PDB file of C-alpha atoms in Angstrom:
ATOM      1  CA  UNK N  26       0.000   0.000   0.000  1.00 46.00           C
ATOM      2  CA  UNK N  27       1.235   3.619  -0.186  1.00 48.00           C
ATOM      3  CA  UNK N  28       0.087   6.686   1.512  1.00 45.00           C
ATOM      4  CA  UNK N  29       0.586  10.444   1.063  1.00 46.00           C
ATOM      5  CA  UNK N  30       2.985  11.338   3.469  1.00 44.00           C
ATOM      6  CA  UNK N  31       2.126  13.118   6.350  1.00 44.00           C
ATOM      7  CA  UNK N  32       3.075  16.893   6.487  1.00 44.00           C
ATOM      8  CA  UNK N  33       3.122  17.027   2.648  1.00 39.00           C
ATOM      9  CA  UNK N  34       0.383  18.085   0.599  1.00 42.00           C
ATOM     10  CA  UNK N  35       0.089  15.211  -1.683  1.00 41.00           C
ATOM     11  CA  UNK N  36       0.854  15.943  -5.621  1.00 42.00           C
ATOM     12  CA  UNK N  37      -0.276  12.772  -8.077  1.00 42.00           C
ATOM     13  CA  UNK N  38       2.583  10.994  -8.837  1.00 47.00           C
ATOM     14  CA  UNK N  39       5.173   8.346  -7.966  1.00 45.00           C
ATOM     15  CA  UNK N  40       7.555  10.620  -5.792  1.00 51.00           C
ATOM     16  CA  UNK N  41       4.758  11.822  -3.450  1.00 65.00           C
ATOM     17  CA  UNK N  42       4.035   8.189  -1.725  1.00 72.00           C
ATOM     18  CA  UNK N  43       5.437   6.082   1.225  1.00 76.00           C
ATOM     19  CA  UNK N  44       5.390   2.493  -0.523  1.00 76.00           C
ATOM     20  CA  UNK N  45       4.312   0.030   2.361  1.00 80.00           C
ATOM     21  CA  UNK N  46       3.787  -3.879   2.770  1.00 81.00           C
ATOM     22  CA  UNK N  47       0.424  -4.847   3.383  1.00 84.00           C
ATOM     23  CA  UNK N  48      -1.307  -8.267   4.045  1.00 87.00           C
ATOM     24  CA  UNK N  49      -4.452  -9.627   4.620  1.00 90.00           C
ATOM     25  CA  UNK N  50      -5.344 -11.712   7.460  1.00 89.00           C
ATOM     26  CA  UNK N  51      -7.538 -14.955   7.334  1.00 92.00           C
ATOM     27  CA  UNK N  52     -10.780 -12.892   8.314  1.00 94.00           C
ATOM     28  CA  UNK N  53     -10.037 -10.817   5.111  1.00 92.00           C
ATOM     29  CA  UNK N  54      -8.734  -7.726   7.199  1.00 91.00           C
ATOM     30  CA  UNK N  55      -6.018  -5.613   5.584  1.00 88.00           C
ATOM     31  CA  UNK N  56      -2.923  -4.924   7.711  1.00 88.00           C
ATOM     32  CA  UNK N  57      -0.358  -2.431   6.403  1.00 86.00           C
ATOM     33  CA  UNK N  58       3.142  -2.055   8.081  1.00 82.00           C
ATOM     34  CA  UNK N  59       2.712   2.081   9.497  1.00 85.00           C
ATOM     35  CA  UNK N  60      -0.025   3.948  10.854  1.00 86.00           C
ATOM     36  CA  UNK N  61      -2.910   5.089   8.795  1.00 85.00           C
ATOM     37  CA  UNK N  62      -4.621   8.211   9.632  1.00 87.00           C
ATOM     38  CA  UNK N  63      -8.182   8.006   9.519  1.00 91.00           C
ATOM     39  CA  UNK N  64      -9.445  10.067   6.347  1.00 89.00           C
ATOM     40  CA  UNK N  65      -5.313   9.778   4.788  1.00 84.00           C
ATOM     41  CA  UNK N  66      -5.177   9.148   1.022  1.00 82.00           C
ATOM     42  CA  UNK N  67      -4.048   5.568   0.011  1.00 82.00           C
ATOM     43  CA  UNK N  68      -3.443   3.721  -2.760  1.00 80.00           C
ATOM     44  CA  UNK N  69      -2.668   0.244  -3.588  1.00 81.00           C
ATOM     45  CA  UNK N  70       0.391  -0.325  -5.384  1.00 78.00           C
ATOM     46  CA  UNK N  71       1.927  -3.748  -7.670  1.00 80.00           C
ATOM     47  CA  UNK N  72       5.478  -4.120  -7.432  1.00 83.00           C
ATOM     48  CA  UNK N  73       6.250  -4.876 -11.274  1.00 90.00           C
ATOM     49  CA  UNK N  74       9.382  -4.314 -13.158  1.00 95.00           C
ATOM     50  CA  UNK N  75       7.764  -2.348 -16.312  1.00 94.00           C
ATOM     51  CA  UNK N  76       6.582   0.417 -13.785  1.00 91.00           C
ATOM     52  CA  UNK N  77       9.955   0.171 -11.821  1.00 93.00           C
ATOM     53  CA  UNK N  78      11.415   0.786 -15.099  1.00 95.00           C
ATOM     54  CA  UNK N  79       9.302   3.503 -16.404  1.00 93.00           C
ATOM     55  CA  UNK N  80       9.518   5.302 -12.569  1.00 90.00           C
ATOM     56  CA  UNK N  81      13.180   5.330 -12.605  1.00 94.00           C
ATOM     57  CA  UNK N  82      13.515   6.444 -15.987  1.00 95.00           C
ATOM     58  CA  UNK N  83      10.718   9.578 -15.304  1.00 93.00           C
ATOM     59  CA  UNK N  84      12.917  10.501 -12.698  1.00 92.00           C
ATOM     60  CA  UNK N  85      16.597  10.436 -14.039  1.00 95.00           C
ATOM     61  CA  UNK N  86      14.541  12.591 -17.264  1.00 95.00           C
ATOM     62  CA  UNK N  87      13.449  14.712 -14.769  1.00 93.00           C
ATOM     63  CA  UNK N  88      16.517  15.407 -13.321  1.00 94.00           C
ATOM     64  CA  UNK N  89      17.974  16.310 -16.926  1.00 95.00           C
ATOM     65  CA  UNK N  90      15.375  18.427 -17.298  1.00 95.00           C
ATOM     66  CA  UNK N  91      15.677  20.424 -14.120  1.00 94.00           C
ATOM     67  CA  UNK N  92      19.096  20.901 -15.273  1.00 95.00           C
ATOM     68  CA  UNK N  93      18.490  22.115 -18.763  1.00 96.00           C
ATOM     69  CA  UNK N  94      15.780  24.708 -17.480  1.00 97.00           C
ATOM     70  CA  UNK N  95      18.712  25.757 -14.950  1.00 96.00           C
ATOM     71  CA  UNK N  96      21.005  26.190 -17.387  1.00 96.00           C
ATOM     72  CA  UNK N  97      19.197  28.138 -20.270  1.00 97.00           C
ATOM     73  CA  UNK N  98      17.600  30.306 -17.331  1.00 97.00           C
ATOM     74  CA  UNK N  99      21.407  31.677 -16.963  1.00 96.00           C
ATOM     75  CA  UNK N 100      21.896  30.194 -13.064  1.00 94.00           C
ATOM     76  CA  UNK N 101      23.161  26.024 -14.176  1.00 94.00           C
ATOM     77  CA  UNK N 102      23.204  23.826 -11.459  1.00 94.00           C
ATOM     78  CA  UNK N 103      26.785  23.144 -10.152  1.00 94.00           C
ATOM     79  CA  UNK N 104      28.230  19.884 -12.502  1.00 94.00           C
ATOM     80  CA  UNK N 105      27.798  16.802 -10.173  1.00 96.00           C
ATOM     81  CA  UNK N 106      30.848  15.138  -8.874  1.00 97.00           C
ATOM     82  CA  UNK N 107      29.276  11.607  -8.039  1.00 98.00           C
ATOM     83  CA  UNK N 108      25.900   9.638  -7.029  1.00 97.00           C
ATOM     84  CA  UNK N 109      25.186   7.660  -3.923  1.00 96.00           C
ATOM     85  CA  UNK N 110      22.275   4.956  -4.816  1.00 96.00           C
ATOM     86  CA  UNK N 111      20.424   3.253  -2.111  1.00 94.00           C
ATOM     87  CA  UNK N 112      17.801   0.799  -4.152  1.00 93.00           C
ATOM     88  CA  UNK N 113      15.835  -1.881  -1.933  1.00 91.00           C
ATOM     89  CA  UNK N 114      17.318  -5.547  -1.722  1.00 90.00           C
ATOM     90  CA  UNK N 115      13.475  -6.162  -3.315  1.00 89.00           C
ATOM     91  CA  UNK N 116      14.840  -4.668  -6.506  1.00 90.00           C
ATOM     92  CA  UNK N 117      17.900  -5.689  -8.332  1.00 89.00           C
ATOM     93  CA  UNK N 118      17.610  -9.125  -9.870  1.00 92.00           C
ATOM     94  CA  UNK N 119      14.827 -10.717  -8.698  1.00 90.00           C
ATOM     95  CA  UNK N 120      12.695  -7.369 -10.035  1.00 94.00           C
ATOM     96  CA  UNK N 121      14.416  -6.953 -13.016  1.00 95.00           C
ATOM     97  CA  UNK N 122      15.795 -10.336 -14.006  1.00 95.00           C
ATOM     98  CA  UNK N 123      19.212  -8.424 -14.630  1.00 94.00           C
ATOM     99  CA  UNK N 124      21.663  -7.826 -11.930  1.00 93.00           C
ATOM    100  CA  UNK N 125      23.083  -3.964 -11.466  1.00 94.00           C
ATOM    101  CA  UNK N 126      19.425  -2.019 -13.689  1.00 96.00           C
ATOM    102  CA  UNK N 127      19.258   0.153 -11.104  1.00 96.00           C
ATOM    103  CA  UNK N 128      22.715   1.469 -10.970  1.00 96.00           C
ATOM    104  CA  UNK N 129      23.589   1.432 -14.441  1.00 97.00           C
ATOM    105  CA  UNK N 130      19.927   3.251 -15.466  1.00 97.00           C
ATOM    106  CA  UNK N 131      21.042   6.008 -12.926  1.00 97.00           C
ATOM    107  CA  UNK N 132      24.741   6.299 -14.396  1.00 97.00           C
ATOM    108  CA  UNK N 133      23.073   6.517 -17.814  1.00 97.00           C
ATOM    109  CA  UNK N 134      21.642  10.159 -16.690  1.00 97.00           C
ATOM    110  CA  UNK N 135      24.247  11.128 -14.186  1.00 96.00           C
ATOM    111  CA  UNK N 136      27.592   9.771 -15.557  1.00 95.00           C
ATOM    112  CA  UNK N 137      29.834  10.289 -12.556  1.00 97.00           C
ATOM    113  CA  UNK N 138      31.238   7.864 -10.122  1.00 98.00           C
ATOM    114  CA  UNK N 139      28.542   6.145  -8.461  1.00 98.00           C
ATOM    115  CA  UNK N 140      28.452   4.173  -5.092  1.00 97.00           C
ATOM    116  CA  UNK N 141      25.839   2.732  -2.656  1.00 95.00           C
ATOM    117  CA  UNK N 142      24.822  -0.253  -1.653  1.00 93.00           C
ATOM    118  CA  UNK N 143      21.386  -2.497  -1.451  1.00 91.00           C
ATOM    119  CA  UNK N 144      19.190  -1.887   1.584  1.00 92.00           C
ATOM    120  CA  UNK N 145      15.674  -3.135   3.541  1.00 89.00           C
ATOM    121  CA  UNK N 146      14.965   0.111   4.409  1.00 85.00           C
ATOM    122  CA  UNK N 147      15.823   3.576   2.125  1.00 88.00           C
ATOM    123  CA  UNK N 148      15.628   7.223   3.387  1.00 87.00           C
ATOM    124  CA  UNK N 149      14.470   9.715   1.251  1.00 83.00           C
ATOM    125  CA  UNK N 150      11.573  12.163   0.755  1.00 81.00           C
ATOM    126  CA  UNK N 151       8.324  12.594   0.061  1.00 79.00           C
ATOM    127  CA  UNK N 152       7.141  15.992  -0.417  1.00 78.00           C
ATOM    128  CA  UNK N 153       9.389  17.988   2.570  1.00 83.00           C
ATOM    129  CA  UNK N 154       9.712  15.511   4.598  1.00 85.00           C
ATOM    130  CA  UNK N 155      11.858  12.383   5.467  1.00 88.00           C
ATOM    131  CA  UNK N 156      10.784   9.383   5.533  1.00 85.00           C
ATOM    132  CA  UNK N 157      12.246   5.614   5.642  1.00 86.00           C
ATOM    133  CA  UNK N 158      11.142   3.719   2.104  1.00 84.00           C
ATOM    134  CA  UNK N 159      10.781   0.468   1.096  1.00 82.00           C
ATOM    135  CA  UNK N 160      11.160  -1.369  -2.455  1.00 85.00           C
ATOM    136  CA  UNK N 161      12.681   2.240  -3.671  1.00 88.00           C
ATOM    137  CA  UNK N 162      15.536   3.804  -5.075  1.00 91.00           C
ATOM    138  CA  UNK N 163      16.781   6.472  -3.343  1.00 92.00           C
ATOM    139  CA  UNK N 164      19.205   8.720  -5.229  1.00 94.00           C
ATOM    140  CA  UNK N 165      21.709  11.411  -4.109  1.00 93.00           C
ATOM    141  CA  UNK N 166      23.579  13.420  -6.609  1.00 96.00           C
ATOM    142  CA  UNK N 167      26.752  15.161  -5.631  1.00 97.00           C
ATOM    143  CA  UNK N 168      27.442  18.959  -6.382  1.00 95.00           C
ATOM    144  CA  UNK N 169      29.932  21.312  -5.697  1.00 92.00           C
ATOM    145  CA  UNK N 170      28.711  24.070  -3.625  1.00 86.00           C
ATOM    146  CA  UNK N 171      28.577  27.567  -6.062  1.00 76.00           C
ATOM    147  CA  UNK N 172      31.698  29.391  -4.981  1.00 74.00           C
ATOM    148  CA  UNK N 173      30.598  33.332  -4.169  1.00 72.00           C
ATOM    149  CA  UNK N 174      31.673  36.495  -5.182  1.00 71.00           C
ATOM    150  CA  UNK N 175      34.806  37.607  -2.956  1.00 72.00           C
ATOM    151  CA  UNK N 176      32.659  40.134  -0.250  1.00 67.00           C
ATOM    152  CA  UNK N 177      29.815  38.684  -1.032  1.00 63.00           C
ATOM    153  CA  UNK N 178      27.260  38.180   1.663  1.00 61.00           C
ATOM    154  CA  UNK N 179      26.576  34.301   2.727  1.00 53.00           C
TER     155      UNK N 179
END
């Protein structure tokens, strides 16, 4: 199951849900692994590889488009310097039926050295808060901080 975070105004789409395991019990009653609030948003989700797929690749365009928009609006983003992955132990070859699609799909958009490892557990956002994941991806790219102007004020 997956629920709009709490503290974030929920926005359609992949990045704005916790991703949850959920079960049902033999009298038919759903359990899900964190607190739901009565009246929350959820929605149920299938862990399949051709959404996987089409998720991580939304994202790694997105994050070559934020950087083209930066760019040709005169202020580019600093160029990265590497990429820490943190992708669920769920993932990886028993999603994908490849080993390493996770890490080489992100190195495809951000070609820089790249290092993580697998996890039960990620941390990453969801709207502007923190929260700890599960069968995700969590992606962290690297950037020199913009150097200012000598007298400058920080």
């Amino acid at each position: 199951a997956a629920s709009a975070g709490p503290g974030s105004q929920p926005v359609p789409g992949a990045e704005e849900f916790l991703i949850r395991q959920m079960g049902v019990d033999k009298s038919g009653a759903i359990a899900i692994g964190d607190n739901v609030r009565l009246g929350q948003r959820v929605r149920f989700m299938v862990r399949d590889e051709r959404g996987a797929r089409e998720d991580l690749a939304a994202h790694g365009t997105s994050l070559k488009r934020r950087a083209l928009a930066a760019s040709l609006s005169g202020t580019p983003l600093p160029p990265p310097f590497a990429t820490l992955m943190f992708t669920c132990n769920g993932r990886g070859t028993s999603l994908y039926n490849e080993p390493s699609y996770d890490a080489r799909t992100v190195a495809s958009y951000v070609p820089v050295p790249l290092s993580g490892f697998l996890a039960n557990g990620e941390i990453g956002k969801v709207g502007r808060t923190t929260h700890l994941h599960g069968f995700t991806c969590a992606v962290g790219v690297l950037r020199v901080a913009p150097q200012t102007e000598p007298g400058a004020e920080s």
